[in-house]
Amino acid sequence: MVKHFEKIEQLVASLDLKTQLFLDKIEKTKFFNKGDILLSAGSVCRKSFHVRSGIVRKYYIQNGKEITTDFCFEDDIALAYTSYTFQQPSTEFIDCLTDVKVSITHREQWEAAKKRFPRLLELDLLLTEIHAGALEEDLLDLRTLTATERYEKLLTQAPELLQHIKLTHIASYLNISLETLSRIRAKF
Amino acid sequence: MVKHFEKIEQLVASLDLKTQLFLDKIEKTKFFNKGDILLSAGSVCRKSFHVRSGIVRKYYIQNGKEITTDFCFEDDIALAYTSYTFQQPSTEFIDCLTDVKVSITHREQWEAAKKRFPRLLELDLLLTEIHAGALEEDLLDLRTLTATERYEKLLTQAPELLQHIKLTHIASYLNISLETLSRIRAKF
DNA sequence: CCCAAAATTTGACCTACATCAAAAAATTAG
DNA sequence: CTAATTTTTTGATGTAGGTCAAATTTTGGG
């Protein structure tokens, strides 16, 4: 769930045509089915998944329980951030909550592209800044909001999410047990 | 508390001399006293504070209570990240827990430097990636560890911190009440 | 349309940690 | 060195939200 969409658009639009064409050339469209796993914990994340349609989820497993860290919709880029950046084994899984269409770019090719078209560094930086900003916000929320407040915030900021995603996943995303979430919802 | 120190060093070392000299030129050394405030919530963060000695703390105030988000020691860069990046009013304060020596660089000049020496974009990106990585780890810890486990982790990863910093601040950093932290410590 | 499986709700109980209050220990200033 | 102030500990009590179990509702395949 990345915001700041306009900023990204704007930067991409300001790139020269050659760069944009190159980016198009190194990405490949693929289709996955609901339930398919795009990345497993333990393996190194070497591709980015630019979601074109459908819903993708990032999660890790803690004591046999799935903990959702993010949902990715159209235009979001799904990747296991730390694994991708530092080329370490991922702690996260990435899977498809629906049938999905994604544009895949391999990290190597993206790195090469950045070498060849240095302005892509600006894009990479912007994306990373936005990611960090979102993490800071999540951290703040987790520290200061109660379970109910976190739910309410989600409700106002991303109500569409509740239409499409199972409560189990939403509960783990909000760091609330399924039962508690159900009780919160009962009182509106 | 930034790790990955070697990576940064390495990248800086790989910059050509002109770039390095330029960086030196735009930064200014200043001294502050214990208790001094480097940035207040509400104002926009326009400088970065590279800590040379002493301890700096970042925190925000929630219902009249200070919540510490980070401690910065020698070599760390203290700034209100989101405010600095997007030039919004900061939610965070930055203050000095001890007398402090810092190198200050103004954002404008840093931005200009990036324009003039594009390889600095790589440095900026690296710093942002490291920041994001740390945030991801904090988030994971907050989601999965108990109060005791968070304290133990701090104890093994940054024991020096406990020597120098008041328990009130450590408690708020760990998102634990002061009393609970005291009880955790009582049982070693 | 119906049944099996999955998702959600409801109920009873429990626990980690917060809060409030006061005592004890450590620090600082005069 | 002592009093005043700050920091930390200890005690008593409260509560948000977790866990386990069972009932209900929804969903999807045949």
XYZ file of C-alpha atoms (C1' of nucleotides) in Angstrom:
436
model
C 0.000 0.000 0.000
C 2.190 2.758 -1.241
C 0.942 6.321 -1.351
C 2.769 9.297 -2.882
C 1.777 7.895 -6.193
C 1.874 11.251 -7.960
C 5.474 11.864 -6.975
C 6.550 8.609 -8.500
C 4.538 9.240 -11.645
C 6.059 12.655 -11.962
C 9.584 11.410 -11.625
C 9.038 8.609 -14.102
C 7.442 11.041 -16.533
C 10.501 13.270 -16.283
C 12.821 10.484 -17.413
C 13.896 10.605 -21.022
C 12.265 8.261 -23.472
C 15.246 5.957 -23.806
C 15.268 5.292 -20.116
C 11.568 4.597 -20.045
C 11.832 2.234 -22.971
C 14.700 0.447 -21.318
C 12.650 -0.034 -18.177
C 9.812 -1.442 -20.223
C 12.197 -3.789 -21.955
C 13.627 -5.324 -18.808
C 10.277 -6.019 -17.193
C 8.230 -9.082 -18.015
C 4.531 -9.536 -17.447
C 3.435 -12.723 -15.713
C 0.209 -14.133 -14.379
C -0.223 -16.035 -11.150
C -3.106 -17.789 -9.515
C -4.663 -17.179 -6.160
C -2.548 -18.990 -3.577
C 0.654 -18.963 -5.637
C 3.782 -18.075 -3.746
C 6.018 -15.460 -5.335
C 8.776 -15.672 -2.742
C 9.453 -18.039 0.132
C 11.227 -17.284 3.375
C 14.788 -18.551 3.210
C 15.382 -17.656 -0.407
C 16.943 -14.425 -1.566
C 14.621 -11.916 -3.215
C 16.067 -11.214 -6.666
C 13.069 -9.750 -8.430
C 10.580 -7.002 -7.842
C 6.918 -7.648 -8.503
C 5.095 -4.631 -9.787
C 1.442 -5.471 -9.228
C -0.726 -4.675 -12.245
C -3.925 -6.273 -10.987
C -5.031 -8.421 -8.081
C -3.844 -8.482 -4.496
C -0.526 -9.663 -3.178
C 0.358 -10.136 0.470
C 3.648 -10.115 2.347
C 3.922 -12.088 5.575
C 6.259 -14.043 7.755
C 5.718 -16.998 10.013
C 6.246 -16.730 13.727
C 5.628 -19.884 15.819
C 3.622 -21.414 13.024
C 1.455 -18.301 12.740
C 1.321 -16.045 9.728
C 1.916 -12.374 10.420
C 0.962 -10.125 7.546
C 3.189 -7.111 6.997
C 1.683 -5.620 3.878
C -0.892 -5.866 1.139
C -0.023 -4.805 -2.392
C -2.578 -3.638 -4.906
C -2.444 -2.242 -8.407
C 0.687 -0.131 -8.913
C 2.334 -1.244 -5.680
C 5.691 -2.900 -5.834
C 5.905 -6.096 -3.837
C 9.289 -7.223 -2.646
C 11.018 -8.473 0.455
C 12.782 -5.248 1.066
C 15.734 -6.190 3.241
C 16.348 -9.384 1.363
C 16.293 -7.574 -1.958
C 18.512 -4.720 -0.858
C 21.156 -6.657 0.980
C 20.709 -9.931 -0.897
C 20.118 -11.909 2.257
C 17.724 -14.824 2.706
C 14.244 -13.450 3.147
C 12.292 -13.760 6.359
C 9.158 -12.950 4.420
C 6.850 -14.834 2.122
C 4.994 -13.171 -0.702
C 1.812 -14.768 -1.989
C -1.229 -14.031 -4.100
C -4.573 -13.469 -2.416
C -6.279 -13.369 -5.791
C -5.326 -14.132 -9.355
C -2.658 -11.626 -10.143
C -0.905 -9.907 -13.010
C 2.583 -8.607 -12.245
C 5.502 -7.024 -14.055
C 8.691 -8.665 -12.941
C 12.059 -6.966 -13.080
C 15.216 -8.756 -12.061
C 17.381 -6.968 -9.572
C 20.524 -7.442 -11.655
C 18.922 -5.759 -14.616
C 17.602 -2.967 -12.472
C 21.054 -2.411 -10.996
C 22.524 -2.378 -14.473
C 19.863 0.078 -15.570
C 20.791 2.378 -12.704
C 24.416 2.296 -13.812
C 23.475 3.101 -17.375
C 20.816 5.706 -16.591
C 21.906 7.387 -13.359
C 18.647 9.267 -13.029
C 17.114 5.963 -12.067
C 19.022 6.357 -8.832
C 16.668 9.209 -8.073
C 13.727 6.938 -8.662
C 15.195 4.215 -6.509
C 15.859 6.746 -3.771
C 12.334 8.104 -3.940
C 10.825 4.641 -3.700
C 13.042 3.807 -0.753
C 12.173 7.064 0.981
C 8.491 6.368 0.551
C 8.956 2.872 1.885
C 10.821 4.179 4.925
C 8.157 6.796 5.522
C 5.477 4.120 5.523
C 7.475 2.021 7.974
C 7.856 4.981 10.308
C 4.140 5.472 10.254
C 3.445 1.802 10.950
C 5.858 1.893 13.847
C 4.223 4.984 15.283
C 0.796 3.408 14.974
C 1.896 0.230 16.655
C 3.428 2.177 19.513
C 0.658 4.641 20.152
C -2.661 3.297 18.958
C -4.911 0.739 20.617
C -6.244 -2.214 18.674
C -9.522 -0.409 18.112
C -7.792 2.740 16.915
C -5.655 0.803 14.469
C -8.761 -0.812 13.052
C -10.541 2.518 12.785
C -7.581 4.025 10.993
C -7.577 1.218 8.471
C -11.300 1.634 8.116
C -11.009 5.291 7.164
C -7.810 5.058 5.148
C -8.343 1.849 3.236
C -11.947 0.686 3.553
C -11.778 -1.151 0.237
C -9.289 -3.469 1.860
C -11.945 -4.836 4.180
C -14.088 -5.773 1.210
C -11.485 -7.961 -0.357
C -9.338 -9.420 2.339
C -10.044 -12.096 4.907
C -10.284 -11.005 8.522
C -7.554 -13.419 9.533
C -5.120 -11.519 7.348
C -6.351 -8.131 8.438
C -6.095 -9.163 12.072
C -2.490 -10.253 11.709
C -1.720 -7.115 9.723
C -3.087 -4.978 12.560
C -1.292 -7.132 15.120
C -4.575 -8.155 16.719
C -5.943 -11.635 17.277
C -8.744 -12.695 14.978
C -11.165 -12.953 17.898
C -10.390 -9.488 19.185
C -10.812 -8.018 15.722
C -14.181 -9.689 15.461
C -15.236 -8.169 18.773
C -14.018 -4.740 17.716
C -16.071 -4.996 14.558
C -19.139 -6.073 16.524
C -19.274 -2.672 18.217
C -18.770 -0.914 14.832
C 22.054 3.450 16.151
C 23.020 2.698 12.615
C 24.894 -0.450 11.746
C 26.374 -1.305 8.337
C 29.073 1.185 9.143
C 31.637 -0.484 6.886
C 29.402 -0.232 3.829
C 29.034 3.480 4.290
C 32.738 3.939 4.892
C 33.501 1.975 1.786
C 31.180 3.990 -0.385
C 32.498 7.274 0.973
C 36.051 6.096 0.439
C 35.242 5.292 -3.175
C 34.137 8.854 -3.889
C 36.670 11.023 -5.665
C 38.601 13.559 -3.649
C 36.724 16.566 -4.969
C 33.449 15.164 -3.805
C 34.814 14.378 -0.370
C 36.273 17.846 -0.018
C 32.998 19.362 -1.059
C 31.172 17.397 1.586
C 33.642 18.580 4.187
C 33.151 22.126 3.053
C 29.382 22.197 3.408
C 29.330 20.728 6.885
C 29.873 22.832 9.990
C 30.911 21.613 13.395
C 28.878 22.805 16.354
C 28.749 22.081 20.054
C 25.623 21.717 22.137
C 24.962 21.242 25.815
C 23.123 18.478 27.561
C 19.426 19.249 27.340
C 19.668 21.416 24.226
C 17.006 20.821 21.628
C 18.211 20.396 18.059
C 14.780 20.150 16.513
C 11.283 20.711 17.841
C 8.089 19.040 16.736
C 6.188 21.342 14.429
C 9.195 22.750 12.642
C 10.564 21.373 9.416
C 13.851 19.491 9.641
C 16.263 21.256 7.290
C 19.579 20.005 8.566
C 21.179 16.702 9.310
C 23.160 16.282 12.504
C 26.096 13.962 12.133
C 27.015 13.077 15.709
C 30.749 13.290 16.391
C 30.600 12.754 20.137
C 27.976 12.548 22.844
C 24.481 11.124 22.729
C 21.455 12.505 20.918
C 17.914 11.268 21.275
C 14.892 11.392 19.002
C 11.426 11.328 20.552
C 7.893 12.497 20.166
C 5.272 13.431 22.655
C 2.073 11.459 22.955
C -0.457 12.574 25.583
C 2.206 14.534 27.386
C 4.511 11.526 27.473
C 7.836 11.313 25.714
C 8.272 8.297 23.470
C 11.855 7.725 22.410
C 12.339 6.453 18.886
C 16.116 6.411 18.621
C 19.443 7.150 20.228
C 22.301 8.476 18.139
C 25.935 8.004 19.055
C 29.234 8.796 17.405
C 28.961 8.491 13.598
C 25.191 8.244 13.597
C 23.201 10.764 11.656
C 20.337 12.281 13.608
C 17.427 13.690 11.705
C 13.676 13.637 11.635
C 13.511 11.441 8.648
C 10.064 12.041 7.212
C 10.209 15.735 7.939
C 13.591 16.051 6.272
C 12.677 14.007 3.221
C 9.291 15.476 2.474
C 9.885 18.862 4.128
C 6.882 18.535 6.377
C 6.563 19.739 9.964
C 8.276 17.230 12.207
C 6.419 15.108 14.712
C 9.705 14.417 16.432
C 11.971 16.288 18.776
C 15.705 15.825 18.778
C 17.621 16.653 21.933
C 21.007 16.136 23.559
C 21.326 13.645 26.407
C 24.915 14.753 26.977
C 27.129 17.544 25.771
C 27.448 16.925 22.083
C 29.619 17.689 19.073
C 27.857 17.497 15.716
C 28.568 18.206 12.076
C 25.652 20.009 10.556
C 24.818 19.905 6.868
C 21.924 21.867 5.467
C 19.530 19.925 3.322
C 19.655 22.484 0.503
C 23.381 22.161 0.258
C 23.222 18.413 0.388
C 20.636 18.411 -2.398
C 22.839 20.705 -4.436
C 25.783 18.433 -3.786
C 23.814 15.463 -5.094
C 23.059 17.384 -8.275
C 26.681 18.284 -8.749
C 28.158 14.918 -7.765
C 25.626 12.294 -8.798
C 27.497 9.528 -7.027
C 26.226 11.074 -3.819
C 22.848 9.738 -4.853
C 24.304 6.308 -4.228
C 25.317 7.370 -0.745
C 21.926 8.855 -0.028
C 20.272 5.703 -1.279
C 22.480 3.505 0.865
C 21.763 5.553 3.985
C 18.053 5.432 3.279
C 18.160 1.690 2.677
C 19.939 1.167 5.972
C 17.413 3.364 7.728
C 14.540 1.408 6.225
C 16.182 -1.866 7.179
C 16.455 -0.719 10.789
C 12.816 0.323 10.802
C 11.764 -3.067 9.472
C 13.671 -4.722 12.260
C 12.120 -2.470 14.910
C 8.695 -3.206 13.549
C 9.333 -6.926 13.595
C 10.594 -6.750 17.173
C 7.605 -4.774 18.328
C 5.271 -7.250 16.689
C 6.850 -10.462 17.827
C 8.880 -9.958 20.991
C 7.650 -9.625 24.549
C 8.803 -6.772 26.756
C 11.398 -9.027 28.355
C 12.695 -10.231 25.004
C 13.040 -6.698 23.705
C 15.049 -5.774 26.776
C 17.250 -8.839 26.420
C 17.898 -8.034 22.799
C 18.970 -4.529 23.686
C 21.114 -5.966 26.453
C 23.033 -8.187 24.057
C 23.144 -5.827 21.098
C 23.838 -2.503 22.774
C 24.800 -3.037 26.408
C 26.780 0.221 26.472
C 23.506 2.032 26.026
C 22.349 0.933 29.464
C 25.421 2.475 31.024
C 24.753 5.904 29.689
C 21.044 6.359 29.338
C 18.333 6.824 31.914
C 15.859 3.998 32.342
C 12.937 6.289 31.609
C 14.300 6.816 28.121
C 15.153 3.190 27.587
C 11.702 2.155 28.739
C 9.989 4.455 26.285
C 12.358 3.322 23.545
C 11.401 -0.299 24.206
C 7.742 0.643 24.462
C 7.558 -0.577 28.045
C 6.498 1.350 31.129
C 9.287 2.408 33.447
C 7.933 0.201 36.228
C 7.749 -2.882 34.069
C 11.286 -2.308 32.844
C 12.453 -2.049 36.420
C 10.792 -5.350 37.251
C 12.274 -7.014 34.203
C 15.713 -5.879 35.287
C 15.131 -7.137 38.825
C 15.016 -10.705 37.535
C 18.170 -10.079 35.386
C -29.549 -26.551 -4.405
C -27.020 -28.931 -0.860
C -23.185 -30.305 1.731
C -18.477 -29.874 3.413
C -15.067 -26.892 4.531
C -13.621 -22.470 5.684
C -14.418 -18.105 7.930
C -16.332 -15.530 11.569
C -18.529 -14.845 15.935
C -19.430 -15.588 20.733
C -18.310 -17.075 25.446
C -15.312 -18.076 29.410
C -11.159 -17.417 31.228
C -6.230 -15.811 31.620
C -2.021 -13.045 31.449
C 1.322 -9.531 30.232
C 1.800 -5.275 31.080
C -0.121 -0.584 32.503
C -1.327 2.557 36.117
C -1.261 4.757 40.582
C 0.945 5.336 44.889
C 4.595 5.267 47.920
C 9.233 3.867 49.526
C 14.099 3.535 48.652
C 18.227 4.698 46.311
C 21.102 7.689 43.737
C 22.449 12.162 42.148
C 23.198 17.079 42.601
C 23.679 21.478 44.712
C 24.691 24.457 48.276
C 28.493 16.492 54.138
C 23.686 17.124 54.024
C 19.340 18.412 52.196
C 16.664 18.580 48.131
C 15.630 16.604 43.891
C 15.651 13.081 40.618
C 15.689 8.338 39.470
C 14.576 3.702 40.390
C 12.273 0.119 42.857
C 8.484 -2.151 45.065
C 3.568 -3.017 45.997
C -1.332 -3.252 44.966
C -4.639 -3.258 41.570
C -6.798 -2.761 36.834
C -7.401 -3.872 31.939
C -6.637 -4.579 26.972
C -6.274 -8.018 24.484
C -4.753 -13.034 24.158
C -6.058 -18.090 24.151
C -9.003 -22.106 23.896
C -13.304 -24.046 22.727
C -17.621 -24.221 20.659
C -21.444 -22.253 17.981
C -22.781 -19.920 13.847
C -22.361 -18.061 9.323
C -20.462 -17.891 4.784
C -18.458 -19.882 0.743
C -17.594 -22.835 -3.001
C -17.641 -27.281 -5.381
C -20.354 -31.015 -7.180
